[in-house]
């Protein structure tokens, strides 16, 4: 207090006032004649001396009854008044000669009130919303932790802040009913939209206002986007014609229906919405509780897929490819189902026809290939026979001698035998493939079949043979001639695809309940990409490139048929340029 | 006139072709192996013509023809192709790489005729002047 006694009144009185005070002189007409603040740049109630002096007090300070209390200074206050811009202040007033010494106690009051409400309000720190407690002077006396965070104030800095600074759009009229979106200013000047509610609170006979702020900016934009997406999505789905896309309620009734659903089923939306989805099932599926089972499965697993018949409105059926998905809310509660259905009737028919067509094409290709190979294979020995005949005829015609006619006859016989063998091979192959062709299965030693097959190859002497058949008997239940044929074919391949002088091997081993014969060579091998084809008719490896090993390409196919008929297994390992191993595994006969 | 090389993996066919050409007055040399013919060529023994089987184990007729046409020293050697079948695929050699084609089973006179025409073309039609060499060998069926 810098007030001095006795007071000298008049415009020239120099009296020092503190920063929070103001000495006011009023004329009898109520016009402010003096408004002395701490210095000429200091304001009181928002007014500089030059702003206030010469103006009726009633234009500067309100409301009237509070203003009058200051003028009458019946009590020291504090009084709640409105100053410049409607900002509220707590002031005390004291008569000082002709003047009134006023003091702004807003902050002091706020702090005192803050202390008073602190204990009660600390519970608000836990609130999800930002909470401000505002006194009658519209100053913040409490700011929750969330409010500090949301508004960017350090602890304690919120105290005494005029609410008008934080919520500029706030008219200052309490209470605010219901949430109102208001622009809220952070300490750094940035702003956001907060959903604002204001409630009245009486505490120890003092009125406070509690301001609840909820930052909805993020949520609002997400929801907006969701809503927009949903609208776009609905439009998109509604227009899809290829697929029936519809939703079901949790109990399986149709909730939405798109164009595709109408096109595929024949039902219009109005006819089907509210009906149970079982309407779309054929009667036997309905009787078997298929609709309920599908819903249950989707509920249990999230997704249910099936391809089954469905019913159109006209009673006709179609093959439907169905995906049924359970839709759940945030807390996992079942909200309903989405169902995507596709009419695949035509697609499946086409696929079936396509398969039939490609199988037919394959058969035709095999037939053509067979004719080509057969023609070629028959032509070589025929050329030999025809050539020899021509030679003999020409020699006779020209009177030239025929040297070693026996050799020529032998040659022709060999060629004719080759032709017969070829014919036999073809017939064999076709016979063996015929399941009705009888096999003469007798118990015997597999080593005999291998030895029988080896004989002619050993005699030819073009390869050396490494034969390891073991000492133990190798009993099988088999057709001796057919099994010998298998090993003949395998040995023939081994010789055909290896170089003269190289080694070809045969090995027999007992393996648990089986006997395995392996025929190996160090020949040209088979390219990896051809391995899956080796057991097909007329197979020729792609690395032959026009080198003709002869034969019909039926050998391995025939072997597989024979081995299959013996309940055995045949497989092949090969590395190009290193060689090939063919394994034949047959059930061992338990003696 | 150099010898005529007969290249075929079938001994009988090799024999009857060689004999027929021999009867027609040509000198022949035969083998089942394309690599052997290439070796002869490298030794400078260039033939008057080659009768060539297309499908053979080891080096195929197509491969042999390709090697033959690569070397300028013997690229002009006329070739009579003998084959069991004509496939429209890449196992068959290009048309300009051989001078005549004879299908098996062939008439021997037809084959001899094809060889003779080819040699005539080589001598007269295509400028002739092919180096005439003494036969370096004459093999018959063993």
XYZ file of C-alpha atoms in Angstrom:
733
model
C 0.000 0.000 0.000
C 1.340 3.297 -1.068
C -1.650 5.403 -0.164
C -0.802 8.590 1.713
C -2.763 10.627 4.287
C -4.115 13.306 4.032
C -4.967 12.910 0.487
C -4.586 15.759 -1.913
C -7.131 15.664 -4.574
C -6.731 17.036 -7.978
C -5.231 16.187 -11.279
C -1.785 17.097 -10.203
C -1.577 14.803 -7.235
C 1.387 12.610 -7.606
C 0.788 9.495 -5.706
C 2.530 6.305 -6.223
C 0.326 3.233 -6.771
C 1.471 -0.347 -7.027
C 1.417 -2.382 -10.269
C -1.878 -4.069 -9.410
C -3.629 -0.881 -8.293
C -5.322 2.194 -9.665
C -6.415 5.498 -8.077
C -9.592 6.712 -9.662
C -11.130 10.204 -9.443
C -14.760 10.528 -10.355
C -16.720 13.707 -11.141
C -20.114 14.113 -9.622
C -21.583 13.167 -12.994
C -19.712 9.880 -12.798
C -17.106 10.749 -15.401
C -13.627 9.403 -14.794
C -11.320 12.361 -14.275
C -8.308 10.488 -13.067
C -7.143 6.887 -13.718
C -3.747 6.659 -12.257
C -1.971 3.387 -12.753
C 1.581 2.347 -11.823
C 2.837 4.272 -14.847
C 1.409 5.593 -18.109
C 1.934 2.259 -19.836
C 0.220 0.145 -17.179
C -3.376 -0.887 -17.455
C -6.037 -1.478 -14.847
C -9.069 -3.544 -15.788
C -7.448 -3.453 -19.238
C -7.490 0.344 -19.539
C -4.545 2.700 -19.891
C -5.093 6.091 -18.174
C -5.693 7.705 -21.555
C -8.312 5.059 -22.397
C -10.276 5.711 -19.246
C -10.005 9.386 -18.429
C -12.884 11.495 -19.762
C -15.283 8.538 -20.027
C -18.281 7.839 -17.838
C -17.349 5.031 -15.460
C -20.405 3.109 -16.517
C -18.962 2.733 -20.015
C -15.811 1.243 -18.590
C -16.840 -1.052 -15.785
C -19.791 -3.320 -15.289
C -22.103 -4.663 -14.210
C -23.979 -1.716 -12.596
C -24.554 -3.168 -9.117
C -20.915 -4.221 -8.784
C -19.783 -0.845 -10.130
C -21.913 0.848 -7.545
C -20.312 -1.238 -4.803
C -16.934 0.179 -5.848
C -18.238 3.743 -5.824
C -20.052 3.284 -2.549
C -17.227 1.091 -1.129
C -19.543 -0.108 1.557
C -17.304 -3.080 1.900
C -13.756 -3.609 0.635
C -14.823 -6.477 -1.605
C -13.612 -8.167 -3.520
C -16.152 -7.362 -6.172
C -16.448 -9.183 -9.465
C -16.456 -6.639 -12.271
C -16.060 -6.596 -15.987
C -13.385 -4.463 -17.534
C -12.213 -3.849 -21.027
C -13.519 -6.407 -23.467
C -15.783 -7.912 -20.822
C -12.919 -9.568 -19.004
C -13.778 -10.212 -15.427
C -11.659 -9.147 -12.533
C -11.851 -9.300 -8.786
C -11.209 -5.889 -7.315
C -11.162 -4.401 -3.858
C -12.012 -0.728 -3.357
C -11.058 1.721 -0.688
C -12.016 5.384 -0.345
C -9.028 7.618 -0.452
C -10.037 11.283 -0.050
C -12.037 12.213 -3.159
C -10.781 9.192 -4.948
C -11.105 5.424 -4.841
C -8.085 3.230 -4.629
C -8.818 -0.027 -6.447
C -6.759 -3.117 -6.363
C -6.885 -6.069 -8.776
C -7.029 -9.153 -6.606
C -8.055 -11.541 -9.386
C -4.905 -13.529 -9.272
C -4.756 -13.575 -5.532
C -8.349 -14.698 -5.394
C -7.772 -17.313 -8.022
C -4.815 -18.679 -6.158
C -6.741 -18.691 -2.940
C -9.614 -20.412 -4.663
C -7.237 -22.771 -6.324
C -5.944 -23.775 -2.959
C -9.467 -24.164 -1.781
C -10.592 -26.383 -4.689
C -7.343 -28.241 -5.120
C -8.152 -31.064 -2.751
C -11.547 -31.639 -4.307
C -10.373 -31.377 -7.884
C -7.288 -33.535 -7.853
C -9.616 -36.452 -8.610
C -10.230 -34.780 -11.973
C -6.631 -35.491 -12.944
C -7.805 -38.987 -13.742
C -10.516 -37.820 -16.101
C -10.239 -38.720 -19.766
C -11.464 -35.245 -20.671
C -9.432 -32.153 -19.985
C -11.043 -30.390 -17.017
C -10.724 -26.728 -16.084
C -12.285 -25.273 -12.934
C -13.089 -21.638 -13.447
C -14.093 -19.133 -10.784
C -16.690 -16.398 -11.124
C -14.033 -14.114 -12.518
C -13.698 -16.636 -15.372
C -10.160 -17.432 -14.291
C -8.808 -20.890 -14.180
C -8.372 -22.051 -10.613
C -7.668 -25.658 -11.516
C -6.432 -27.416 -14.629
C -6.349 -31.221 -14.738
C -3.271 -33.089 -15.969
C -5.118 -33.832 -19.184
C -5.919 -30.112 -19.568
C -2.252 -29.223 -19.094
C -1.335 -31.753 -21.754
C -4.096 -30.789 -24.160
C -3.475 -27.065 -23.873
C 0.290 -27.283 -23.635
C 0.671 -25.544 -20.288
C 3.287 -26.409 -17.716
C 2.039 -27.371 -14.300
C 0.645 -24.333 -12.479
C 0.742 -22.014 -15.509
C -2.955 -22.558 -16.156
C -3.856 -20.946 -12.828
C -5.346 -17.463 -13.210
C -5.606 -17.736 -16.995
C -8.768 -16.024 -18.242
C -10.981 -18.638 -19.846
C -11.595 -16.167 -22.681
C -7.995 -16.614 -23.746
C -8.358 -20.383 -23.971
C -11.814 -20.466 -25.553
C -12.094 -17.223 -27.586
C -15.488 -18.218 -29.026
C -16.860 -18.792 -25.562
C -19.391 -16.032 -24.937
C -18.828 -16.145 -21.218
C -22.350 -17.236 -20.556
C -22.509 -20.109 -18.124
C -23.676 -22.747 -18.095
C -23.132 -24.303 -21.515
C -25.617 -27.078 -22.042
C -24.447 -30.173 -23.842
C -21.249 -30.513 -25.760
C -20.512 -27.565 -28.047
C -17.614 -27.651 -30.456
C -15.439 -24.661 -29.630
C -12.133 -23.464 -30.911
C -9.588 -23.971 -28.197
C -6.262 -22.147 -28.124
C -3.124 -23.831 -26.855
C -0.383 -21.932 -25.100
C 1.685 -21.851 -28.281
C -1.177 -20.109 -30.087
C -2.219 -23.135 -32.155
C -5.838 -24.129 -31.869
C -8.078 -27.138 -32.247
C -11.756 -27.937 -31.928
C -12.786 -29.231 -28.522
C -16.157 -30.569 -27.586
C -16.970 -28.360 -24.609
C -19.364 -28.803 -21.719
C -19.676 -26.474 -18.751
C -21.280 -27.457 -15.480
C -21.951 -25.398 -12.363
C -20.352 -26.335 -9.082
C -21.052 -24.884 -5.649
C -18.220 -25.325 -3.250
C -18.143 -23.836 0.255
C -20.748 -21.258 -0.781
C -18.686 -20.156 -3.763
C -19.797 -20.755 -7.320
C -17.378 -22.342 -9.780
C -17.745 -23.527 -13.302
C -16.280 -26.786 -14.455
C -15.251 -26.788 -18.128
C -14.906 -30.190 -19.768
C -12.921 -30.296 -22.948
C -12.664 -33.301 -25.295
C -10.339 -33.115 -28.278
C -12.400 -34.554 -31.094
C -10.239 -33.307 -33.986
C -8.580 -36.667 -34.651
C -11.740 -38.681 -34.057
C -13.847 -36.361 -36.147
C -11.562 -36.710 -39.132
C -11.352 -40.509 -38.776
C -15.102 -40.851 -38.416
C -15.629 -38.543 -41.351
C -13.319 -40.591 -43.470
C -14.997 -43.790 -42.300
C -18.394 -42.448 -43.136
C -17.210 -41.320 -46.533
C -15.554 -44.642 -47.197
C -18.625 -46.488 -46.099
C -20.776 -44.448 -48.437
C -18.329 -45.080 -51.302
C -18.086 -48.735 -50.403
C -21.831 -49.212 -50.295
C -22.151 -47.605 -53.697
C -19.385 -49.818 -55.039
C -20.830 -53.044 -53.660
C -24.329 -52.129 -54.686
C -23.190 -51.833 -58.280
C -21.261 -55.093 -58.496
C -23.014 -57.464 -60.889
C -20.550 -60.320 -61.160
C -20.839 -61.235 -57.481
C -23.775 -61.397 -55.157
C -22.646 -59.417 -52.135
C -25.091 -59.156 -49.282
C -25.181 -58.951 -45.525
C -27.064 -61.006 -42.989
C -28.243 -60.193 -39.501
C -26.733 -62.281 -36.666
C -29.726 -64.660 -36.914
C -29.214 -65.126 -40.652
C -31.794 -62.832 -42.203
C -30.893 -60.813 -45.292
C -30.067 -57.203 -44.418
C -28.667 -55.785 -47.658
C -28.791 -56.993 -51.261
C -26.734 -55.843 -54.238
C -27.282 -55.894 -58.005
C -25.223 -59.041 -58.382
C -27.380 -60.838 -55.823
C -30.465 -59.829 -57.776
C -28.933 -60.917 -61.074
C -27.745 -64.292 -59.805
C -30.713 -65.261 -57.637
C -33.511 -63.493 -59.449
C -34.827 -61.979 -56.202
C -35.227 -58.230 -55.882
C -34.039 -56.543 -52.696
C -37.589 -55.861 -51.531
C -38.533 -59.537 -51.864
C -35.626 -60.894 -49.928
C -34.619 -58.403 -47.254
C -35.736 -59.708 -43.877
C -36.028 -63.290 -45.148
C -33.806 -66.031 -43.778
C -30.887 -66.920 -45.996
C -32.176 -70.525 -46.092
C -34.507 -69.241 -48.822
C -31.560 -69.541 -51.216
C -30.782 -73.172 -50.357
C -32.256 -76.190 -52.148
C -34.753 -78.084 -50.004
C -32.463 -81.054 -49.266
C -29.747 -78.672 -48.035
C -32.312 -76.880 -45.909
C -33.471 -80.178 -44.428
C -29.878 -81.060 -43.633
C -29.547 -77.749 -41.740
C -26.858 -76.536 -44.136
C -27.780 -72.832 -43.768
C -27.482 -72.974 -39.974
C -24.286 -75.018 -40.177
C -22.719 -72.450 -42.489
C -23.625 -69.595 -40.151
C -22.309 -71.535 -37.168
C -19.050 -72.314 -38.958
C -18.573 -68.665 -39.925
C -19.368 -67.625 -36.364
C -16.852 -70.128 -35.004
C -14.031 -69.755 -37.530
C -14.654 -66.272 -38.854
C -14.947 -67.550 -42.418
C -16.862 -70.308 -44.153
C -16.202 -71.323 -47.748
C -18.079 -73.768 -49.906
C -19.030 -74.608 -53.437
C -22.570 -75.938 -53.487
C -25.877 -75.700 -55.252
C -28.191 -72.776 -54.571
C -31.713 -72.038 -55.615
C -32.857 -69.214 -57.876
C -36.228 -67.539 -57.480
C -37.546 -69.491 -60.470
C -36.585 -72.770 -58.766
C -33.617 -73.473 -61.041
C -30.293 -74.319 -59.456
C -26.816 -72.917 -59.888
C -23.416 -73.874 -58.595
C -22.411 -71.204 -56.098
C -18.975 -70.409 -54.828
C -19.673 -68.929 -51.413
C -17.595 -67.033 -48.859
C -19.414 -66.299 -45.614
C -17.681 -64.000 -43.139
C -18.743 -63.144 -39.599
C -18.725 -59.429 -38.825
C -17.902 -58.541 -35.258
C -17.996 -55.266 -33.338
C -15.160 -53.745 -31.364
C -15.956 -55.799 -28.314
C -16.209 -58.977 -30.353
C -19.973 -59.113 -30.405
C -21.518 -60.666 -33.538
C -22.939 -57.906 -35.719
C -23.946 -60.122 -38.625
C -22.427 -61.740 -41.716
C -21.264 -60.736 -45.149
C -21.802 -63.209 -47.912
C -20.110 -63.136 -51.306
C -21.563 -65.584 -53.798
C -20.423 -66.277 -57.315
C -22.284 -68.294 -59.916
C -19.623 -70.703 -61.144
C -21.920 -73.046 -63.073
C -20.664 -71.986 -66.481
C -17.083 -71.763 -65.271
C -17.081 -75.339 -63.971
C -18.745 -76.649 -67.117
C -16.151 -74.901 -69.240
C -13.342 -76.269 -67.108
C -14.744 -79.771 -67.481
C -15.145 -79.378 -71.216
C -11.658 -77.870 -71.323
C -10.252 -80.909 -69.495
C -12.041 -83.243 -71.848
C -10.783 -81.270 -74.821
C -7.202 -81.232 -73.614
C -7.342 -84.945 -72.807
C -8.646 -85.586 -76.314
C -5.928 -83.376 -77.760
C -3.326 -85.275 -75.779
C -4.666 -88.612 -76.990
C -4.578 -87.323 -80.550
C -1.002 -86.111 -80.101
C 0.029 -89.481 -78.705
C -1.641 -91.225 -81.639
C 0.151 -89.020 -84.183
C 3.456 -89.459 -82.428
C 2.974 -93.219 -82.371
C 2.262 -93.356 -86.103
C 5.293 -91.175 -86.853
C 7.651 -93.224 -84.718
C 6.267 -96.524 -85.897
C 6.666 -95.483 -89.538
C 10.226 -94.432 -88.902
C 11.147 -97.501 -86.914
C 9.727 -99.845 -89.527
C 11.407 -98.028 -92.389
C 15.015 -98.827 -91.431
C 14.725 -102.616 -91.529
C 12.437 -102.341 -94.564
C 15.072 -100.237 -96.304
C 17.598 -102.957 -95.497
C 15.424 -105.694 -96.951
C 14.367 -103.709 -99.990
C 17.926 -102.558 -100.636
C 19.280 -106.101 -100.451
C 16.564 -107.352 -102.790
C 17.359 -104.553 -105.216
C 21.034 -105.389 -105.116
C 20.410 -109.069 -105.878
C 17.995 -108.236 -108.696
C 20.392 -105.725 -110.275
C 23.305 -108.164 -110.057
C 21.225 -110.868 -111.724
C 20.045 -108.420 -114.402
C 23.552 -107.218 -115.147
C 25.050 -110.685 -114.967
C 27.423 -109.628 -112.207
C 28.263 -112.207 -109.587
C 26.499 -112.139 -106.229
C 29.218 -112.445 -103.621
C 28.386 -114.362 -100.420
C 24.659 -114.809 -101.139
C 24.252 -116.490 -97.708
C 25.332 -113.293 -96.010
C 22.718 -111.365 -97.966
C 20.012 -113.846 -96.962
C 21.139 -113.649 -93.319
C 20.987 -109.888 -93.455
C 17.485 -109.917 -94.868
C 16.367 -112.410 -92.249
C 17.797 -110.238 -89.469
C 15.963 -107.222 -90.816
C 12.708 -109.123 -91.070
C 13.215 -110.374 -87.506
C 13.700 -106.782 -86.423
C 10.402 -105.900 -88.032
C 8.745 -108.759 -86.178
C 10.322 -107.606 -82.903
C 9.013 -104.121 -83.443
C 5.540 -105.433 -84.065
C 5.825 -107.642 -80.961
C 7.014 -104.678 -78.898
C 4.031 -102.610 -79.923
C 1.595 -105.413 -79.260
C 3.311 -106.108 -75.941
C 2.991 -102.538 -74.869
C -0.680 -102.423 -75.714
C -1.337 -105.796 -74.132
C 0.453 -105.028 -70.913
C -1.486 -101.815 -70.545
C -4.676 -103.791 -70.853
C -5.700 -104.671 -67.302
C -7.455 -107.812 -68.481
C -4.224 -109.244 -69.888
C -3.274 -112.205 -67.629
C 0.043 -112.278 -65.754
C 1.468 -115.619 -64.770
C 2.603 -114.948 -61.191
C 4.767 -117.725 -59.706
C 7.267 -117.767 -56.841
C 10.795 -117.633 -58.190
C 14.189 -115.995 -57.684
C 14.407 -112.498 -59.112
C 18.098 -113.090 -59.836
C 17.050 -115.501 -62.588
C 15.077 -112.804 -64.376
C 18.030 -110.418 -64.161
C 20.512 -113.043 -65.392
C 18.208 -114.046 -68.246
C 17.919 -110.443 -69.348
C 21.686 -109.856 -69.037
C 22.679 -112.814 -71.247
C 22.333 -111.288 -74.741
C 23.877 -107.958 -73.660
C 26.899 -109.671 -72.156
C 27.246 -111.737 -75.320
C 27.250 -108.599 -77.502
C 30.362 -107.498 -75.600
C 30.052 -103.798 -76.398
C 29.853 -102.775 -72.708
C 31.419 -104.170 -69.594
C 28.880 -105.226 -67.006
C 29.235 -104.833 -63.251
C 26.752 -107.313 -61.830
C 26.136 -107.557 -58.083
C 23.124 -109.693 -57.234
C 24.199 -110.725 -53.735
C 24.367 -114.213 -52.287
C 20.939 -114.377 -50.670
C 17.941 -115.711 -52.525
C 15.621 -113.046 -53.896
C 12.177 -114.649 -53.886
C 9.339 -112.810 -55.573
C 5.912 -113.719 -56.817
C 6.184 -112.707 -60.438
C 5.724 -113.330 -64.122
C 9.198 -114.564 -65.129
C 8.962 -113.514 -68.765
C 7.483 -110.051 -67.992
C 10.058 -109.254 -65.320
C 12.860 -110.371 -67.642
C 11.336 -108.016 -70.190
C 11.574 -105.162 -67.655
C 15.274 -105.780 -67.109
C 15.867 -106.271 -70.839
C 14.340 -102.887 -71.491
C 16.330 -101.192 -68.743
C 19.591 -102.803 -69.880
C 18.817 -101.952 -73.486
C 18.344 -98.289 -72.499
C 21.546 -98.330 -70.450
C 23.481 -99.666 -73.457
C 21.716 -97.438 -75.963
C 22.448 -94.208 -74.094
C 26.021 -94.926 -73.056
C 29.253 -95.124 -75.040
C 30.789 -98.387 -76.236
C 33.319 -99.647 -73.737
C 31.679 -97.939 -70.754
C 30.360 -99.871 -67.789
C 26.726 -100.735 -67.218
C 25.777 -102.056 -63.805
C 23.069 -104.160 -62.177
C 22.734 -104.419 -58.436
C 20.225 -106.272 -56.296
C 19.627 -105.426 -52.645
C 17.173 -106.506 -50.002
C 15.382 -103.565 -48.416
C 13.047 -104.450 -45.549
C 10.096 -106.187 -47.190
C 11.273 -105.383 -50.702
C 13.908 -106.292 -53.242
C 15.452 -103.476 -55.181
C 17.161 -103.930 -58.523
C 19.114 -100.945 -59.798
C 20.333 -100.692 -63.394
C 22.896 -97.949 -63.862
C 24.984 -96.467 -66.621
C 27.442 -93.652 -67.254
C 25.593 -92.478 -70.330
C 24.232 -89.158 -71.538
C 21.613 -88.965 -68.790
C 18.255 -87.231 -69.018
C 17.761 -83.455 -68.702
C 16.033 -82.502 -65.442
C 13.059 -80.984 -67.277
C 12.384 -84.311 -69.025
C 12.421 -86.464 -65.877
C 8.683 -86.136 -65.187
C 7.962 -87.430 -68.711
C 10.178 -90.509 -68.853
C 7.425 -92.969 -68.091
C 5.125 -91.587 -70.784
C 4.559 -93.238 -74.142
C 7.034 -92.372 -76.902
C 9.257 -90.472 -74.534
C 12.440 -89.154 -76.087
C 14.757 -86.985 -74.026
C 15.279 -83.473 -75.389
C 19.066 -83.890 -75.297
C 18.921 -86.445 -78.131
C 18.542 -83.686 -80.775
C 17.931 -85.940 -83.712
C 20.290 -88.669 -82.565
C 18.139 -91.684 -83.014
C 18.670 -94.469 -80.540
C 15.964 -96.512 -82.240
C 12.953 -98.084 -80.633
C 9.442 -96.933 -80.115
C 9.896 -95.034 -76.877
C 7.511 -97.459 -75.230
C 10.046 -99.247 -73.056
C 9.856 -97.405 -69.738
C 6.107 -97.070 -70.007
C 5.895 -100.822 -70.481
C 8.241 -101.406 -67.532
C 6.082 -99.310 -65.291
C 2.981 -101.236 -66.256
C 4.652 -104.542 -65.549
C 6.104 -103.378 -62.229
C 2.721 -101.921 -61.243
C 1.093 -105.258 -61.916
C 3.628 -106.814 -59.510
C 2.656 -104.231 -56.848
C 6.132 -102.777 -57.129
C 7.583 -99.398 -57.813
C 9.870 -98.091 -60.540
C 11.669 -94.768 -60.446
C 14.618 -93.113 -62.019
C 17.487 -90.836 -61.091
C 19.494 -89.141 -63.771
C 22.032 -86.386 -64.246
C 22.660 -85.147 -67.741
C 26.100 -86.218 -69.016
C 26.767 -88.285 -65.885
C 24.385 -91.180 -66.203
C 21.153 -92.741 -65.118
C 19.994 -95.123 -62.397
C 16.675 -96.899 -62.682
C 15.359 -98.587 -59.557
C 12.783 -101.366 -59.521
C 11.425 -102.303 -56.113
C 9.297 -105.443 -55.791
C 7.670 -107.022 -52.744
C 9.857 -109.799 -51.375
C 8.084 -113.118 -51.107
C 8.249 -114.334 -47.495
C 9.086 -118.014 -47.582
C 36.718 -88.208 -108.923
C 37.016 -88.758 -105.194
C 35.221 -91.507 -103.318
C 31.648 -91.289 -102.135
C 31.303 -91.479 -98.363
C 28.353 -93.464 -97.047
C 27.375 -92.489 -93.503
C 24.639 -94.605 -91.896
C 24.360 -96.427 -88.570
C 22.531 -99.378 -90.136
C 25.166 -101.864 -91.391
C 22.795 -103.441 -93.918
C 21.847 -100.155 -95.482
C 25.477 -99.055 -95.510
C 26.345 -102.263 -97.275
C 23.673 -102.205 -99.979
C 24.275 -98.522 -100.780
C 28.024 -99.065 -101.032
C 27.575 -102.140 -103.222
C 25.082 -100.448 -105.538
C 27.329 -97.394 -105.952
C 30.248 -99.698 -106.547
C 28.287 -101.502 -109.249
C 27.561 -98.104 -110.799
C 31.295 -97.417 -110.990
C 31.896 -95.264 -107.928
C 34.445 -95.724 -105.260
C 32.970 -95.632 -101.759
C 34.028 -95.488 -98.167
C 31.498 -96.113 -95.388
C 31.151 -95.656 -91.663
C 28.503 -95.417 -88.928
C 30.217 -92.484 -87.266
C 29.947 -88.847 -88.336
C 33.012 -87.923 -86.316
C 35.048 -90.356 -88.380
C 33.998 -88.666 -91.615
C 34.988 -85.306 -90.148
C 38.371 -86.775 -89.295
C 38.818 -87.948 -92.897
C 37.923 -84.463 -94.082
C 40.438 -82.913 -91.723
C 43.074 -85.244 -93.155
C 42.338 -83.650 -96.521
C 40.389 -86.597 -97.883
C 37.506 -84.631 -99.410
C 34.897 -86.886 -101.107
C 33.010 -86.374 -104.355
C 29.741 -86.681 -102.439
C 28.303 -87.919 -99.144
C 25.280 -90.181 -98.692
C 24.028 -89.284 -95.242
C 21.507 -90.876 -92.878
C 19.662 -88.302 -90.827
C 18.895 -90.101 -87.586
C 21.941 -91.723 -86.026
C 23.105 -92.273 -82.486
C 25.986 -90.061 -81.456
C 26.342 -87.202 -83.913
C 23.062 -86.728 -85.776
C 22.884 -86.148 -89.534
C 21.786 -82.590 -88.926
C 24.738 -81.912 -86.653
C 27.116 -83.486 -89.172
C 25.716 -81.338 -91.990
C 26.164 -78.218 -89.900
C 29.814 -79.061 -89.215
C 30.345 -79.903 -92.873
C 28.979 -76.568 -94.134
C 31.018 -74.585 -91.572
C 34.410 -75.335 -93.118
C 35.032 -73.564 -96.469
C 37.490 -76.300 -97.489
C 34.665 -78.845 -97.869
C 31.497 -76.791 -97.543
C 30.634 -77.394 -101.232
C 30.590 -81.208 -100.921
C 27.241 -82.421 -102.327
C 25.096 -84.404 -99.885
C 22.337 -86.933 -100.565
C 20.179 -87.207 -97.474
C 18.620 -90.593 -96.672
C 15.905 -90.666 -94.057
C 12.966 -92.682 -92.813
C 10.697 -89.700 -92.340
C 10.618 -85.974 -92.871
C 9.648 -84.093 -89.719
C 8.706 -80.467 -89.900
C 10.688 -79.654 -86.798
C 14.116 -78.445 -85.845
C 15.630 -81.925 -86.001
C 15.486 -81.659 -89.801
C 18.303 -79.770 -91.503
C 17.654 -76.627 -93.557
C 16.732 -77.310 -97.192
C 19.755 -75.557 -98.675
C 22.176 -77.717 -96.703
C 21.677 -80.879 -98.841
C 21.368 -81.515 -102.590
C 18.969 -84.492 -102.694
C 16.616 -86.344 -100.411
C 15.812 -90.059 -100.641
C 13.202 -91.660 -98.420
C 13.622 -95.091 -96.840
C 12.781 -97.721 -97.896
C 14.261 -96.643 -101.195
C 14.718 -98.301 -104.573
C 18.476 -98.794 -105.027
C 18.342 -97.530 -108.621
C 16.594 -94.414 -107.420
C 19.333 -93.801 -104.906
C 22.139 -94.353 -107.411
C 20.314 -92.009 -109.775
C 20.100 -89.315 -107.083
C 23.817 -89.614 -106.404
C 24.670 -89.441 -110.091
C 22.488 -86.359 -110.666
C 24.017 -84.658 -107.690
C 27.519 -85.304 -108.967
C 26.546 -84.061 -112.447
C 25.164 -80.885 -110.933
C 28.328 -80.452 -108.934
C 30.515 -80.855 -112.034
C 28.493 -78.904 -114.596
C 25.654 -76.991 -113.004
C 27.602 -75.568 -110.132
C 30.836 -74.852 -112.003
C 32.423 -78.230 -111.413
C 36.185 -78.251 -110.995
C 35.908 -80.117 -107.753
C 39.296 -81.417 -106.889
C 39.712 -84.904 -108.204
C 41.642 -87.008 -105.811
C 42.793 -90.534 -105.783
C 40.654 -92.642 -103.529
C 42.355 -92.956 -100.209
C 40.466 -96.018 -99.255
C 37.696 -98.315 -100.239
C 35.932 -100.278 -97.588
C 33.405 -102.978 -98.011
C 31.291 -104.758 -95.514
C 33.564 -106.536 -93.132
